[in-house]
């Protein structure tokens, strides 16, 4: 699916805005703070149901307005069209107005929008994906899972709820306000839901690992070609999972992982009670990346890291569009300023081969060479230009 | 609050403490009360006071009851089957189940569900009262009718453990497809639960 029209009403800084993206590349240009990212955020929220940067939905609504509206008009090459519309109420809006997403006028769960349209967002912060905290890499994996599989989105939400309850109970036990006998229910929930999330992540890493070498070489400059990138998943099960395979591959049956979690959870009981926090589970896991057998975060150059990150985002794009799913719309939030023109140009070409790309940039000089003649929409002071110019 | 005279600001403040009421709604309610006849304000005020002063808890089932009426009407009704106790989270749940006419036993109201995040453990709900009541004997079955969410399940599991030694049967209400619903519209979890909870077809 590609976006033919984006319509905003009282979204963030925009009273109203209308953008008509090109089938291929569309640039949104403007100074920092002008509201470029808000446009990408609008597309992202309408498709995934949540913002990647707002603490609460109410933040998305323009000041003192009752609600924000985002409309996506979509069409695919076969001529099928769809309209996705998101309504987000402000904090004080009467309860009759609820957050809702409709597809062609019919209410849908946010998790069902993935059947109609998908989206890949590349944030500038992701340039730190490999050196940053493990939470960044878990977020990278979970964003793919949540859009691809409804069940995974639900499992991830349930896992965070189970962990919040379990941690609260562990803290209460530490303060001697509760007894440990209430833990068994939450242990079991963590084992069961944790095993489902772990299985989904293991499968995802196997799929990413299969795609990374070719994508890496496609993005890499000549001197990085053929370098061995290896992805693996680091879990918290230690010896409690003796059947763990040596290399990344499809996940084992859930009961094997559940049993491993049960064993490991009972092993760390004392430590958890002392710490007052859940020490075992997918929330402590990591995606490990090695280049030529060495840890990327510490041993790869900045350039090598960026090549791998671009390959990961390309793999994300391919996985989201796999299995007859709609081809994702790619949103690049000012990422070229972080890349040399070589890598920018090759990765942009690869993304455009796959579908539609919306790019924000503060400095048009970072636009990869050979891209003259593209459509540019200007943003300034919370307003979007009425029509694009061609540069 | 700036620019507002004190009584108005105070009422807005009080209204906005209510669940589901934001600041704007609180303002709307306050200005409604300003315009309303004095009788209406007095009526509301006395109803609010009465709900605290005239409502008591039944010493048997912990449900709400009129002050001075203990045991409550449910517990005092000898026609009700005293060998069965249906355990629910809130007083409104009693009304929901009783309205069906399907159940004619006794009730027990927990006034909440176990939720460590909210600081609610077994001691903050009326669990001890339930165990004492069941342990006193004469009960054949306890039906756990807490909500089918994470907190409700946690509560049910906890109670089942505590009650098992004292009563021949502890049961949990079924989960699954809504009556009159369409299979294809059911969400995955509901379908999975209804498959797990399937029963042999009764041919009698």
XYZ file of C-alpha atoms in Angstrom:
595
model
C 0.000 0.000 0.000
C 1.177 3.498 -0.637
C 0.008 6.765 0.793
C -1.670 9.084 -1.688
C -2.836 11.704 0.771
C -2.146 12.565 4.400
C -4.651 14.798 6.119
C -4.175 16.256 9.594
C -6.601 18.127 11.781
C -5.515 19.646 15.111
C -2.594 17.242 15.267
C 0.294 18.608 17.385
C 1.322 21.958 15.901
C -0.952 21.678 12.845
C -4.432 23.204 12.756
C -4.764 21.455 9.430
C -2.362 20.107 6.847
C -2.553 18.130 3.676
C 0.299 16.281 1.996
C 0.223 14.367 -1.281
C 3.204 12.016 -1.262
C 4.760 10.780 -4.478
C 4.700 7.061 -5.294
C 8.464 7.013 -4.708
C 10.371 9.667 -2.820
C 8.876 12.652 -1.028
C 10.915 15.162 0.949
C 9.614 17.255 3.825
C 12.037 20.098 4.502
C 12.172 22.780 7.161
C 14.185 24.047 10.109
C 14.452 22.091 13.360
C 11.347 22.413 15.516
C 9.156 23.384 12.549
C 7.044 20.232 12.805
C 8.536 17.851 10.228
C 8.653 14.891 12.595
C 5.020 15.525 13.546
C 4.004 14.575 10.007
C 5.842 11.245 10.169
C 4.525 10.696 13.680
C 0.968 11.168 12.388
C 1.426 8.408 9.812
C 3.090 6.165 12.390
C 0.329 6.644 14.985
C -2.466 6.062 12.480
C -0.895 2.746 11.433
C 0.405 1.399 14.753
C -2.071 2.994 17.151
C 0.618 4.560 19.321
C 3.189 7.293 19.114
C 6.892 6.523 19.254
C 7.565 9.674 21.280
C 4.420 10.958 23.014
C 4.025 10.019 26.678
C 0.253 10.114 26.339
C -2.164 10.261 23.422
C -3.466 13.614 24.622
C -0.111 15.186 23.717
C -0.977 14.596 20.066
C -3.899 17.010 20.217
C -3.311 20.648 19.346
C -3.546 22.938 22.355
C -7.133 23.525 23.617
C -8.723 21.526 20.822
C -11.092 18.620 21.634
C -9.470 15.995 19.410
C -6.917 15.336 16.693
C -7.686 13.567 13.457
C -5.302 11.844 11.045
C -6.481 10.478 7.736
C -4.480 8.286 5.390
C -5.708 7.750 1.839
C -4.025 4.656 0.471
C -3.934 2.763 -2.772
C -2.071 -0.235 -4.122
C -0.876 -0.949 -7.674
C -3.961 -3.097 -8.326
C -6.113 -0.034 -7.782
C -7.463 -1.070 -4.385
C -7.950 1.971 -2.183
C -8.386 2.292 1.547
C -8.901 5.063 4.024
C -7.522 4.824 7.540
C -8.713 7.414 10.002
C -7.543 7.936 13.570
C -9.308 10.051 16.150
C -7.460 10.971 19.351
C -9.313 12.850 22.094
C -7.680 15.531 24.242
C -7.369 15.056 27.986
C -10.564 16.893 28.883
C -12.716 15.783 26.009
C -16.073 14.316 27.112
C -15.942 10.525 27.378
C -18.300 10.135 24.388
C -15.324 10.880 22.155
C -13.017 7.921 22.394
C -9.795 7.104 20.628
C -10.634 5.040 17.589
C -9.272 3.892 14.271
C -11.478 3.187 11.307
C -10.636 1.502 8.023
C -12.990 2.542 5.236
C -15.333 3.910 7.873
C -15.513 0.728 9.952
C -14.061 0.659 13.470
C -11.006 -1.592 13.829
C -8.666 -2.593 16.594
C -5.301 -0.852 16.298
C -3.677 -4.291 16.015
C -5.759 -5.064 12.902
C -4.521 -2.071 10.879
C -1.463 -4.137 9.911
C -3.721 -6.063 7.532
C -4.231 -2.871 5.524
C -1.058 -0.828 5.825
C 2.339 -1.103 7.504
C 5.065 1.345 8.287
C 8.795 1.415 9.009
C 10.030 4.383 11.006
C 13.748 5.166 11.035
C 14.472 7.566 13.889
C 17.783 9.410 14.237
C 18.121 7.848 17.728
C 18.376 4.457 16.034
C 21.820 5.410 14.807
C 22.754 4.394 18.375
C 20.953 1.059 18.065
C 24.148 -0.985 18.377
C 25.972 1.007 21.062
C 22.907 1.965 23.073
C 21.147 0.106 25.881
C 19.638 -3.342 25.224
C 16.187 -1.744 25.625
C 16.723 -0.009 22.253
C 17.321 -3.335 20.536
C 14.354 -4.974 22.264
C 12.243 -2.066 21.085
C 13.532 -2.592 17.533
C 12.510 -6.267 17.636
C 9.175 -5.698 19.357
C 8.102 -2.972 16.924
C 8.478 -5.449 14.067
C 6.678 -8.224 15.954
C 3.784 -6.033 17.020
C 3.061 -4.897 13.468
C 3.473 -8.314 11.918
C 1.452 -10.467 14.269
C -1.598 -9.413 16.203
C -0.957 -12.166 18.723
C 2.562 -10.833 19.379
C 1.258 -7.320 20.027
C -1.121 -8.761 22.586
C 1.544 -10.938 24.199
C 3.920 -7.982 24.534
C 1.230 -5.890 26.201
C 0.354 -8.750 28.527
C 4.005 -9.341 29.400
C 4.496 -5.742 30.480
C 1.369 -5.970 32.625
C 2.491 -9.215 34.243
C 5.935 -7.732 34.929
C 4.492 -4.549 36.424
C 2.296 -6.591 38.798
C 5.059 -9.054 39.617
C 7.595 -6.300 40.345
C 5.101 -4.472 42.539
C 4.552 -7.684 44.485
C 8.308 -8.346 44.813
C 8.788 -4.841 46.191
C 5.898 -5.312 48.612
C 7.442 -8.580 49.818
C 10.782 -6.849 50.316
C 9.058 -4.204 52.447
C 7.377 -7.067 54.305
C 3.960 -5.810 53.254
C 3.163 -9.038 51.428
C 4.111 -12.706 51.649
C 5.930 -14.676 48.951
C 3.109 -17.224 48.594
C 1.255 -14.831 46.278
C 4.104 -15.061 43.761
C 3.280 -18.452 42.270
C 0.475 -17.112 40.060
C 2.701 -14.362 38.640
C 5.628 -16.788 38.196
C 3.419 -18.992 36.058
C 2.080 -16.053 34.032
C 5.621 -14.839 33.429
C 6.715 -18.318 32.305
C 3.794 -18.742 29.905
C 3.657 -15.251 28.391
C 7.449 -14.917 28.542
C 7.846 -18.148 26.554
C 5.530 -16.818 23.846
C 7.447 -13.543 23.537
C 10.794 -15.366 23.603
C 9.645 -17.748 20.841
C 8.480 -14.839 18.684
C 11.790 -13.009 19.158
C 13.857 -16.140 18.426
C 11.958 -16.645 15.180
C 12.422 -12.993 14.283
C 16.170 -13.074 14.897
C 16.451 -16.187 12.721
C 14.651 -14.362 9.915
C 16.757 -11.222 10.321
C 19.955 -13.270 10.405
C 19.032 -14.943 7.118
C 18.584 -11.587 5.392
C 21.391 -9.528 6.889
C 24.442 -10.725 4.870
C 22.975 -9.809 1.460
C 21.536 -6.504 2.691
C 24.779 -5.623 4.437
C 26.761 -6.054 1.224
C 24.195 -4.048 -0.722
C 24.613 -1.045 1.574
C 28.307 -1.423 2.433
C 31.057 0.573 0.726
C 33.616 -1.534 -1.182
C 36.007 -1.934 1.760
C 33.275 -3.348 4.019
C 31.918 -5.857 1.506
C 31.871 -9.463 2.607
C 32.366 -8.738 6.305
C 30.686 -11.376 8.418
C 27.740 -9.993 10.392
C 26.296 -12.412 12.890
C 23.068 -11.882 14.848
C 22.193 -13.858 17.935
C 19.661 -13.627 20.706
C 20.833 -13.337 24.297
C 18.309 -14.682 26.807
C 18.320 -14.777 30.623
C 17.750 -18.517 30.988
C 21.394 -19.544 31.536
C 21.714 -23.273 32.284
C 17.995 -23.634 32.892
C 17.645 -24.113 29.125
C 20.099 -26.930 28.345
C 18.454 -27.639 24.966
C 19.345 -24.158 23.699
C 20.614 -24.469 20.099
C 24.107 -23.180 19.292
C 23.082 -20.986 16.351
C 20.016 -18.840 15.809
C 17.163 -20.816 14.314
C 13.426 -21.333 14.626
C 12.091 -21.360 18.184
C 11.505 -24.666 19.990
C 7.998 -25.635 21.146
C 6.581 -23.320 23.837
C 6.505 -25.949 26.580
C 10.306 -26.300 26.379
C 10.724 -22.544 26.921
C 8.052 -22.427 29.628
C 9.787 -25.226 31.533
C 13.107 -23.383 31.225
C 11.568 -20.181 32.596
C 10.003 -22.087 35.503
C 13.380 -23.595 36.404
C 15.245 -20.311 36.111
C 12.609 -18.323 38.013
C 12.850 -20.703 40.971
C 16.673 -20.526 40.849
C 16.699 -16.746 41.232
C 13.936 -16.582 43.847
C 16.176 -15.355 46.678
C 17.904 -12.803 44.486
C 14.609 -11.430 43.171
C 13.186 -11.087 46.663
C 16.294 -9.201 47.694
C 16.317 -6.966 44.619
C 12.554 -6.480 44.460
C 12.520 -6.795 40.676
C 12.000 -9.529 38.063
C 15.441 -10.726 36.962
C 14.378 -13.364 34.448
C 12.316 -12.826 31.332
C 12.283 -11.367 27.829
C 12.459 -7.874 29.352
C 16.147 -8.504 30.176
C 17.141 -9.992 26.819
C 19.229 -8.524 24.031
C 19.896 -8.763 20.327
C 23.612 -9.387 19.953
C 25.455 -8.304 16.823
C 28.971 -9.410 15.941
C 31.191 -8.349 13.067
C 33.895 -10.818 12.071
C 33.434 -12.573 15.418
C 33.748 -9.465 17.583
C 31.161 -7.436 19.477
C 30.004 -4.603 17.218
C 29.368 -2.066 19.983
C 32.989 -2.083 21.053
C 34.939 -3.267 18.007
C 33.281 -1.807 14.901
C 33.901 1.671 13.496
C 31.078 4.191 13.308
C 30.837 3.569 9.570
C 30.648 -0.202 10.012
C 27.947 0.216 12.661
C 25.869 2.460 10.392
C 26.091 -0.065 7.572
C 24.737 -2.761 9.887
C 21.966 -0.500 11.185
C 20.894 0.303 7.618
C 20.910 -3.415 6.807
C 18.733 -4.056 9.892
C 16.221 -1.392 8.844
C 16.144 -2.818 5.310
C 15.540 -6.274 6.781
C 12.722 -4.792 8.878
C 11.177 -3.343 5.706
C 11.412 -6.702 3.938
C 10.020 -8.687 6.875
C 7.062 -6.348 7.342
C 6.212 -6.663 3.644
C 6.752 -10.463 3.541
C 4.020 -13.117 3.347
C 1.586 -11.126 1.188
C 1.485 -8.298 3.723
C 1.094 -4.761 2.387
C 4.438 -3.199 1.400
C 5.378 -0.877 4.239
C 5.616 2.883 3.878
C 9.122 3.934 4.941
C 9.495 7.054 7.101
C 13.014 8.429 7.441
C 13.262 11.066 10.134
C 16.282 13.220 9.310
C 18.654 10.261 9.127
C 20.794 11.401 6.172
C 22.454 14.065 8.277
C 23.956 11.122 10.211
C 25.229 9.269 7.123
C 27.842 9.854 4.465
C 26.445 10.472 0.987
C 27.607 7.059 -0.211
C 25.631 5.073 2.330
C 22.696 7.482 2.116
C 22.417 7.076 -1.606
C 22.701 3.293 -1.672
C 20.245 2.765 1.166
C 17.758 5.234 -0.302
C 17.927 3.426 -3.657
C 17.329 0.091 -1.933
C 14.354 1.486 -0.001
C 12.855 3.056 -3.143
C 13.126 -0.316 -4.903
C 10.858 -1.616 -2.175
C 8.261 1.119 -2.138
C 7.340 4.538 -0.946
C 9.693 6.672 1.139
C 8.933 9.841 3.097
C 11.991 11.747 4.267
C 12.312 14.734 6.569
C 15.442 16.864 6.440
C 16.552 20.113 8.023
C 19.348 20.644 5.531
C 18.594 19.918 1.886
C 22.327 19.655 1.259
C 22.198 16.212 2.927
C 19.907 14.985 0.157
C 21.892 12.280 -1.627
C 23.314 13.428 -4.942
C 21.471 12.231 -8.016
C 18.126 12.957 -6.370
C 17.473 16.275 -8.047
C 13.994 16.665 -9.424
C 12.295 15.290 -6.304
C 9.191 16.777 -4.768
C 9.806 18.919 -1.704
C 7.209 20.094 0.798
C 8.247 22.946 3.066
C 7.340 23.163 6.746
C 7.604 26.316 8.812
C 5.984 27.476 12.056
C 3.542 24.614 12.272
C 2.323 25.011 8.716
C 2.857 22.878 5.681
C 3.237 24.443 2.249
C 0.077 24.324 0.126
C 1.876 22.649 -2.721
C 5.274 21.071 -3.246
C 8.111 22.491 -5.227
C 10.429 20.481 -7.389
C 14.119 20.814 -6.678
C -7.387 27.901 41.034
C -6.681 31.396 39.780
C -9.524 33.792 39.002
C -12.191 31.661 40.647
C -13.924 32.444 43.899
C -13.133 29.932 46.598
C -16.408 27.904 46.822
C -16.465 27.393 43.064
C -12.829 26.359 42.923
C -13.398 23.976 45.812
C -16.343 22.237 44.178
C -14.418 21.864 40.906
C -11.570 20.356 42.897
C -13.901 17.869 44.603
C -15.676 16.851 41.398
C -12.411 16.284 39.579
C -11.406 13.683 42.201
C -14.215 11.437 40.936
C -13.339 8.589 38.565
C -13.840 9.467 34.897
C -14.200 13.183 35.618
C -11.571 15.494 34.162
C -11.137 19.160 34.947
C -13.438 20.382 32.198
C -16.217 18.025 33.168
C -15.768 19.107 36.787
C -16.186 22.729 35.701
C -19.302 21.876 33.730
C -20.820 20.069 36.704
C -19.949 22.950 39.026
C -21.609 25.561 36.832
C -24.610 23.293 36.474
C -24.925 23.201 40.255
C -24.586 27.004 40.408
C -27.549 27.451 38.099
C -29.619 24.665 39.655
C -32.226 25.406 42.346
C -30.970 25.218 45.932
C -33.139 22.123 46.514
C -31.203 20.196 43.947
C -27.905 21.055 45.591
C -29.251 20.056 49.002
C -30.634 16.821 47.573
C -27.262 15.922 46.086
C -25.422 16.851 49.268
C -27.658 14.787 51.506
C -27.504 11.812 49.134
C -23.721 11.977 49.280
C -23.691 12.083 53.057
C -26.278 9.315 53.313
C -24.250 6.958 51.156
C -21.489 7.109 53.746
C -23.631 7.241 56.882
C -26.457 4.875 56.106
C -24.627 2.152 54.253
C -22.975 -0.645 56.179
C -21.327 -3.953 55.302
C -22.960 -7.304 55.925
C -20.946 -9.183 58.533
C -21.498 -12.452 56.662
C -20.999 -11.735 52.948
C -19.379 -8.263 53.091
C -21.913 -6.894 50.595
C -23.292 -3.422 51.203
C -26.461 -3.270 53.281
C -28.657 -0.692 55.009
C -27.290 0.374 58.376
C -28.854 -1.804 61.050
C -29.777 -4.557 58.585
C -27.245 -7.259 59.293
C -27.136 -9.882 57.890
C -28.118 -8.357 54.560
C -31.247 -9.304 52.633
C -29.357 -11.955 50.626
C -27.903 -13.658 53.692
C -31.154 -13.440 55.657
C -33.203 -15.084 52.910
C -33.704 -18.707 54.041
C -34.946 -19.759 50.613
C -31.444 -19.239 49.259
C -29.149 -22.240 49.097
C -26.629 -21.726 51.901
C -24.386 -24.554 50.665
C -23.162 -22.507 47.703
C -21.255 -19.255 47.741
C -20.589 -17.169 44.653
C -17.521 -14.916 45.100
C -17.483 -11.608 43.218
C -15.302 -8.494 43.166
C -17.920 -5.742 43.520
C -21.478 -5.282 44.850
C -22.643 -4.518 41.298
C -21.502 -8.001 40.264
C -23.975 -9.482 42.766
C -26.807 -7.660 41.045
C -25.591 -8.775 37.611
C -25.490 -12.444 38.585
C -28.678 -12.346 40.607
C -30.597 -10.708 37.763
C -30.078 -13.845 35.702
C -32.286 -15.879 38.053
C -29.990 -18.843 37.344
C -28.213 -18.703 40.666
C -30.046 -18.907 43.966
C -27.210 -19.392 46.421
C -25.367 -16.980 48.678
C -22.718 -14.426 47.760
C -19.433 -13.074 49.001
C -18.164 -9.647 47.943
C -14.390 -9.120 47.961
C -14.452 -5.365 47.243
C -11.555 -5.570 44.837
C -9.075 -7.937 43.238
C -5.448 -8.664 43.959
C -3.327 -6.065 42.171
C 0.161 -5.502 43.577
C 0.590 -2.311 41.486
C -2.303 -0.725 43.334
C -1.042 -2.050 46.651
C -3.938 -4.491 46.876
C -2.945 -7.849 48.291
C -5.012 -10.598 49.918
C -5.293 -8.528 53.118
C -6.841 -5.568 51.327
C -9.773 -7.579 49.964
C -12.302 -9.506 52.024
C -10.534 -12.828 51.534
C -10.010 -13.703 55.198
C -13.733 -13.289 55.890
C -14.478 -15.699 53.048
C -12.062 -18.365 54.278
C -13.442 -18.122 57.829
C -16.972 -18.409 56.518
C -16.182 -21.480 54.412
C -14.070 -23.093 57.129
C -17.031 -22.821 59.501
C -18.600 -25.610 57.433
C -21.847 -26.336 55.664
C -20.613 -25.151 52.264
C -20.588 -27.589 49.329
C -19.323 -25.349 46.550
C -17.567 -22.010 46.129
C -17.956 -20.430 42.701
C -15.174 -17.961 41.897
C -16.758 -15.270 39.723
C -13.990 -12.671 39.702
C -13.372 -10.871 36.406
C -11.634 -12.831 33.628
C -8.617 -10.473 33.530
C -5.106 -10.843 34.959
C -6.046 -9.457 38.383
C -9.265 -11.457 38.598
C -7.405 -14.654 37.697
C -4.715 -13.942 40.280
C -7.437 -13.496 42.904
C -9.227 -16.681 41.861
C -6.019 -18.748 41.979
C -5.140 -17.386 45.396
C -8.592 -18.094 46.811
C -8.742 -21.566 45.254
C -5.543 -22.514 47.114
C -6.862 -21.233 50.427
C -10.329 -22.708 50.092
C -9.483 -26.168 48.769
C -8.958 -27.788 52.217
C -12.291 -26.518 53.514
C -14.825 -27.238 50.797
C -15.556 -30.214 48.498
C -15.670 -28.136 45.319
C -14.135 -24.853 44.192
C -15.242 -23.839 40.687
C -14.404 -20.996 38.317
C -16.956 -19.405 35.983
C -16.444 -20.370 32.329
C -14.819 -18.152 29.749
C -15.499 -18.205 26.062
C -17.738 -17.045 23.293
C -20.584 -14.644 23.942
C -24.038 -16.077 23.360
C -25.515 -15.044 20.023
C -22.043 -14.072 18.822
C -20.339 -14.925 15.587
C -17.295 -17.179 15.680
C -15.432 -15.266 12.980
C -15.625 -12.001 14.930
C -14.257 -13.403 18.166
C -10.731 -12.363 19.131
C -7.984 -15.001 19.319
C -7.744 -15.162 23.095
C -11.462 -15.709 23.512
C -11.402 -18.458 20.882
C -8.414 -20.158 22.502
C -10.111 -20.025 25.912
C -13.331 -21.443 24.539
C -11.442 -24.307 22.888
C -9.584 -25.033 26.128
C -12.877 -24.949 28.044
C -14.795 -27.164 25.588
C -17.236 -29.729 26.978
C -18.601 -33.047 25.859
C -21.937 -32.682 24.080
C -24.718 -33.589 26.457
C -26.975 -36.107 24.689
C -29.394 -36.749 27.516
